[in-house]
Amino acid sequence: MATVTPLLSTHGISRHFGGLVAVDRVNFEVHPGEIRALIGPNGAGKTTLVNLICGRLVPSGGTIFFEGEEITHLPAHVRAGRKGIAYTFQITSIFGNLSCADNVALAAQRSLARANRHQTRKRRRAALSASITAMLDRVGLADRADMQAAALSYGHQRLLEVAMGLALQPKLLILDEPTQGLSDGEIEQFCQVVQAVANDATVLLIEHNMQVVMALAHRITVLHHGAILAEGTPEDIRANTTVQNAYLGS
């Protein structure tokens, strides 16, 4: 049976803040087409690990590979713009004074500029308009395209942020605490969006809502004190007594 090359892999990746070891020699792989959940108690190192993957932090040791190419020292904008790693933040990073459509346009222009650089201006405008409409429709915000982003509910702002991430046409979409502040109905809508996104992109989900994690994830990685405590399917993690004692409770 052929071995599948991971989309993303880290090898002994570490990050120290003075005497604090936030991420401790982590070997981590995400495979193409999967929805991978990264869970663990507060302070486990989840966001630090993701910031290392995205290039927002420099590792203290170890290496990071994306599509088989080492990206350990590539800056964040190169990982996002050229490599296809999109990261939606734990705190919404939308432009509140702009419309929903304009927010998505800012993200879409970056990816479309690469794909359509030889087209006429008219064709580029048409492609941008189509991309904005498609991304807003995917997250259920098509009817709010002209609304100022700041006027959206918090849950809809999170969905707008996902639309902005999708507009980058990522190979890897990283969602950091995306359901925080969402109502039950918005969480259900979000889950449908993620399942649809997984048809086109790989998803790395950092999430505390275990119902969401168990419903969406193909595999789960549990971090504890900056190191991997366990990995496996939702069923494996649910049955793991070490994880239950450290995090899930039983």
Short mmCIF file of C-alpha atoms in Angstrom, two decimals:
data_model
loop_
_atom_site.label_atom_id
_atom_site.label_comp_id
_atom_site.label_asym_id
_atom_site.label_seq_id
_atom_site.Cartn_x
_atom_site.Cartn_y
_atom_site.Cartn_z
CA MET A 1 0.00 0.00 0.00
CA ALA A 2 1.41 3.38 -1.05
CA THR A 3 2.41 5.81 1.67
CA VAL A 4 0.55 9.13 1.56
CA THR A 5 2.82 12.13 1.94
CA PRO A 6 1.52 14.41 4.72
CA LEU A 7 0.32 17.83 3.65
CA LEU A 8 1.84 19.26 6.82
CA SER A 9 4.38 17.76 9.19
CA THR A 10 6.45 18.99 12.10
CA HIS A 11 9.56 17.23 13.35
CA GLY A 12 10.65 17.89 16.92
CA ILE A 13 9.15 21.37 16.81
CA SER A 14 9.61 23.35 20.03
CA ARG A 15 8.99 26.84 21.34
CA HIS A 16 10.37 28.27 24.58
CA PHE A 17 9.38 31.54 26.20
CA GLY A 18 12.22 32.08 28.64
CA GLY A 19 12.05 29.12 30.99
CA LEU A 20 8.56 28.11 29.84
CA VAL A 21 8.34 25.30 27.29
CA ALA A 22 5.12 26.03 25.41
CA VAL A 23 5.63 23.40 22.68
CA ASP A 24 7.91 20.48 23.46
CA ARG A 25 9.47 18.53 20.54
CA VAL A 26 6.18 17.85 18.78
CA ASN A 27 5.99 15.46 15.82
CA PHE A 28 2.69 16.21 14.11
CA GLU A 29 1.19 15.30 10.73
CA VAL A 30 -1.91 16.42 8.85
CA HIS A 31 -2.86 14.46 5.75
CA PRO A 32 -4.53 15.82 2.59
CA GLY A 33 -8.31 15.98 2.71
CA GLU A 34 -8.78 15.32 6.41
CA ILE A 35 -10.44 17.35 9.12
CA ARG A 36 -7.96 17.20 11.99
CA ALA A 37 -8.89 18.52 15.44
CA LEU A 38 -6.31 19.81 17.88
CA ILE A 39 -7.61 19.82 21.45
CA GLY A 40 -6.31 20.19 24.99
CA PRO A 41 -6.80 22.26 28.14
CA ASN A 42 -6.03 25.97 28.22
CA GLY A 43 -2.28 26.47 28.17
CA ALA A 44 -1.64 23.15 26.45
CA GLY A 45 0.22 24.87 23.59
CA LYS A 46 -2.40 24.61 20.84
CA THR A 47 -2.30 28.20 19.62
CA THR A 48 1.48 28.35 19.99
CA LEU A 49 1.82 25.26 17.78
CA VAL A 50 -0.50 26.79 15.19
CA ASN A 51 1.44 30.07 15.27
CA LEU A 52 4.61 28.09 14.56
CA ILE A 53 2.92 26.36 11.63
CA CYS A 54 1.69 29.68 10.23
CA GLY A 55 4.99 31.51 10.71
CA ARG A 56 3.71 33.96 13.30
CA LEU A 57 6.28 32.55 15.74
CA VAL A 58 9.83 31.33 15.15
CA PRO A 59 10.53 27.85 16.58
CA SER A 60 13.21 27.32 19.21
CA GLY A 61 14.00 24.01 17.55
CA GLY A 62 12.74 21.50 15.01
CA THR A 63 11.50 21.72 11.43
CA ILE A 64 8.20 22.20 9.58
CA PHE A 65 7.35 20.76 6.17
CA PHE A 66 4.43 21.60 3.87
CA GLU A 67 3.82 19.44 0.79
CA GLY A 68 7.23 17.91 1.39
CA GLU A 69 9.05 21.28 1.34
CA GLU A 70 10.68 22.71 4.45
CA ILE A 71 9.01 25.99 5.44
CA THR A 72 10.50 26.37 8.93
CA HIS A 73 11.94 29.81 8.25
CA LEU A 74 9.49 31.13 5.65
CA PRO A 75 7.65 34.30 6.77
CA ALA A 76 3.94 34.15 7.49
CA HIS A 77 2.88 36.10 4.39
CA VAL A 78 4.70 33.64 2.12
CA ARG A 79 3.07 30.65 3.82
CA ALA A 80 -0.34 32.26 3.34
CA GLY A 81 0.13 33.84 -0.07
CA ARG A 82 2.25 31.29 -1.91
CA LYS A 83 1.92 28.03 -0.02
CA GLY A 84 -1.80 28.11 0.74
CA ILE A 85 -1.97 28.12 4.55
CA ALA A 86 -4.90 30.24 5.76
CA TYR A 87 -5.43 30.92 9.47
CA THR A 88 -8.61 32.38 10.95
CA PHE A 89 -7.84 33.89 14.31
CA GLN A 90 -9.24 33.11 17.74
CA ILE A 91 -10.36 36.74 17.89
CA THR A 92 -12.11 37.97 14.76
CA SER A 93 -9.82 39.86 12.38
CA ILE A 94 -12.36 41.43 10.06
CA PHE A 95 -12.44 45.07 8.98
CA GLY A 96 -15.53 46.36 10.76
CA ASN A 97 -15.86 49.57 8.75
CA LEU A 98 -16.03 47.69 5.43
CA SER A 99 -18.90 45.71 3.96
CA CYS A 100 -18.89 41.92 4.06
CA ALA A 101 -18.22 41.87 0.32
CA ASP A 102 -15.25 44.21 0.67
CA ASN A 103 -13.78 42.09 3.46
CA VAL A 104 -13.90 39.01 1.24
CA ALA A 105 -12.58 41.02 -1.72
CA LEU A 106 -9.43 41.93 0.19
CA ALA A 107 -8.67 38.24 0.70
CA ALA A 108 -9.81 37.12 -2.75
CA GLN A 109 -7.69 39.68 -4.59
CA ARG A 110 -4.52 38.07 -3.31
CA SER A 111 -5.28 34.61 -4.65
CA LEU A 112 -6.94 35.80 -7.85
CA ALA A 113 -4.00 38.07 -8.66
CA ARG A 114 -1.81 34.97 -8.96
CA ALA A 115 -4.31 32.94 -10.97
CA ASN A 116 -5.56 35.68 -13.30
CA ARG A 117 -2.54 37.92 -13.79
CA HIS A 118 -2.61 37.47 -17.58
CA GLN A 119 -6.33 38.26 -17.97
CA THR A 120 -7.87 41.58 -18.94
CA ARG A 121 -9.00 43.96 -16.21
CA LYS A 122 -12.64 43.27 -17.08
CA ARG A 123 -12.17 39.53 -16.67
CA ARG A 124 -10.30 40.01 -13.39
CA ARG A 125 -13.17 42.12 -12.04
CA ALA A 126 -15.70 39.49 -13.08
CA ALA A 127 -13.64 36.74 -11.42
CA LEU A 128 -13.38 38.79 -8.22
CA SER A 129 -17.12 39.43 -8.13
CA ALA A 130 -17.87 35.74 -8.68
CA SER A 131 -15.44 34.72 -5.93
CA ILE A 132 -16.98 37.15 -3.41
CA THR A 133 -20.47 35.87 -4.13
CA ALA A 134 -19.40 32.23 -3.95
CA MET A 135 -17.52 32.60 -0.65
CA LEU A 136 -20.32 34.51 1.07
CA ASP A 137 -22.84 31.98 -0.19
CA ARG A 138 -20.79 29.08 1.20
CA VAL A 139 -21.02 30.48 4.74
CA GLY A 140 -24.63 31.64 4.44
CA LEU A 141 -23.92 35.39 4.27
CA ALA A 142 -24.83 36.12 0.64
CA ASP A 143 -27.80 38.22 1.73
CA ARG A 144 -25.51 40.36 3.92
CA ALA A 145 -22.94 41.21 1.26
CA ASP A 146 -23.55 44.97 1.51
CA MET A 147 -23.87 45.06 5.30
CA GLN A 148 -21.10 46.69 7.29
CA ALA A 149 -19.12 43.92 8.97
CA ALA A 150 -19.27 45.61 12.37
CA ALA A 151 -23.08 45.38 12.26
CA LEU A 152 -23.02 41.59 12.05
CA SER A 153 -23.65 39.45 15.11
CA TYR A 154 -20.52 37.94 16.63
CA GLY A 155 -21.38 34.55 15.17
CA HIS A 156 -21.81 35.97 11.70
CA GLN A 157 -18.50 37.80 12.04
CA ARG A 158 -16.84 34.44 12.67
CA LEU A 159 -18.51 33.05 9.53
CA LEU A 160 -17.33 36.09 7.57
CA GLU A 161 -13.81 35.35 8.74
CA VAL A 162 -14.16 31.79 7.42
CA ALA A 163 -15.32 33.21 4.08
CA MET A 164 -12.20 35.40 4.00
CA GLY A 165 -10.06 32.35 4.67
CA LEU A 166 -11.79 30.40 1.90
CA ALA A 167 -11.27 33.28 -0.52
CA LEU A 168 -7.53 32.68 -0.25
CA GLN A 169 -8.19 29.28 -1.89
CA PRO A 170 -6.13 27.54 0.79
CA LYS A 171 -4.73 24.04 0.75
CA LEU A 172 -4.82 24.10 4.56
CA LEU A 173 -7.47 26.08 6.43
CA ILE A 174 -6.75 26.52 10.15
CA LEU A 175 -9.71 27.48 12.32
CA ASP A 176 -8.86 28.63 15.85
CA GLU A 177 -11.80 28.40 18.28
CA PRO A 178 -14.30 29.14 15.47
CA THR A 179 -17.46 28.29 17.44
CA GLN A 180 -16.63 30.54 20.40
CA GLY A 181 -19.62 32.84 20.93
CA LEU A 182 -21.83 31.10 18.36
CA SER A 183 -25.42 30.12 19.10
CA ASP A 184 -26.56 26.51 18.69
CA GLY A 185 -28.04 27.33 15.29
CA GLU A 186 -24.86 29.07 14.16
CA ILE A 187 -22.76 26.11 15.34
CA GLU A 188 -24.89 23.76 13.27
CA GLN A 189 -24.42 26.02 10.24
CA PHE A 190 -20.68 26.21 10.89
CA CYS A 191 -20.39 22.41 10.97
CA GLN A 192 -22.12 22.19 7.61
CA VAL A 193 -19.68 24.79 6.22
CA VAL A 194 -16.63 22.87 7.46
CA GLN A 195 -17.89 19.58 6.02
CA ALA A 196 -18.36 21.30 2.65
CA VAL A 197 -14.94 22.98 2.85
CA ALA A 198 -13.29 19.60 3.41
CA ASN A 199 -14.22 18.66 -0.17
CA ASP A 200 -11.68 21.22 -1.42
CA ALA A 201 -9.22 21.85 1.40
CA THR A 202 -7.67 20.21 4.43
CA VAL A 203 -8.94 21.58 7.75
CA LEU A 204 -7.08 21.92 11.05
CA LEU A 205 -9.56 22.73 13.80
CA ILE A 206 -8.58 24.05 17.24
CA GLU A 207 -11.73 23.75 19.30
CA HIS A 208 -13.00 23.37 22.88
CA ASN A 209 -16.54 22.33 21.95
CA MET A 210 -16.20 18.57 22.11
CA GLN A 211 -19.52 17.91 20.40
CA VAL A 212 -18.23 19.83 17.39
CA VAL A 213 -14.88 18.03 17.52
CA MET A 214 -16.43 14.57 17.73
CA ALA A 215 -18.90 15.34 14.94
CA LEU A 216 -16.38 16.81 12.48
CA ALA A 217 -12.91 15.38 13.04
CA HIS A 218 -11.51 12.41 11.17
CA ARG A 219 -8.63 12.33 13.63
CA ILE A 220 -7.88 14.15 16.88
CA THR A 221 -4.58 15.20 18.43
CA VAL A 222 -4.56 15.95 22.16
CA LEU A 223 -1.92 18.36 23.48
CA HIS A 224 -1.01 18.49 27.16
CA HIS A 225 1.80 20.60 28.64
CA GLY A 226 3.10 21.33 25.15
CA ALA A 227 3.44 17.68 24.11
CA ILE A 228 1.20 15.20 22.30
CA LEU A 229 -0.72 13.15 24.83
CA ALA A 230 -2.73 11.05 22.37
CA GLU A 231 -3.85 10.81 18.76
CA GLY A 232 -6.58 8.83 17.06
CA THR A 233 -10.12 8.74 15.77
CA PRO A 234 -12.92 10.32 17.83
CA GLU A 235 -13.76 6.84 19.11
CA ASP A 236 -10.14 6.25 20.15
CA ILE A 237 -9.94 9.55 22.01
CA ARG A 238 -13.31 9.10 23.69
CA ALA A 239 -12.19 5.72 25.02
CA ASN A 240 -8.69 6.83 26.08
CA THR A 241 -8.55 6.87 29.88
CA THR A 242 -5.41 9.03 29.94
CA VAL A 243 -7.21 11.71 27.90
CA GLN A 244 -10.29 11.40 30.10
CA ASN A 245 -8.26 12.01 33.23
CA ALA A 246 -6.24 14.88 31.75
CA TYR A 247 -8.88 16.71 29.78
CA LEU A 248 -12.26 15.25 28.92
CA GLY A 249 -13.32 14.08 32.34
CA SER A 250 -15.35 10.95 32.80
#
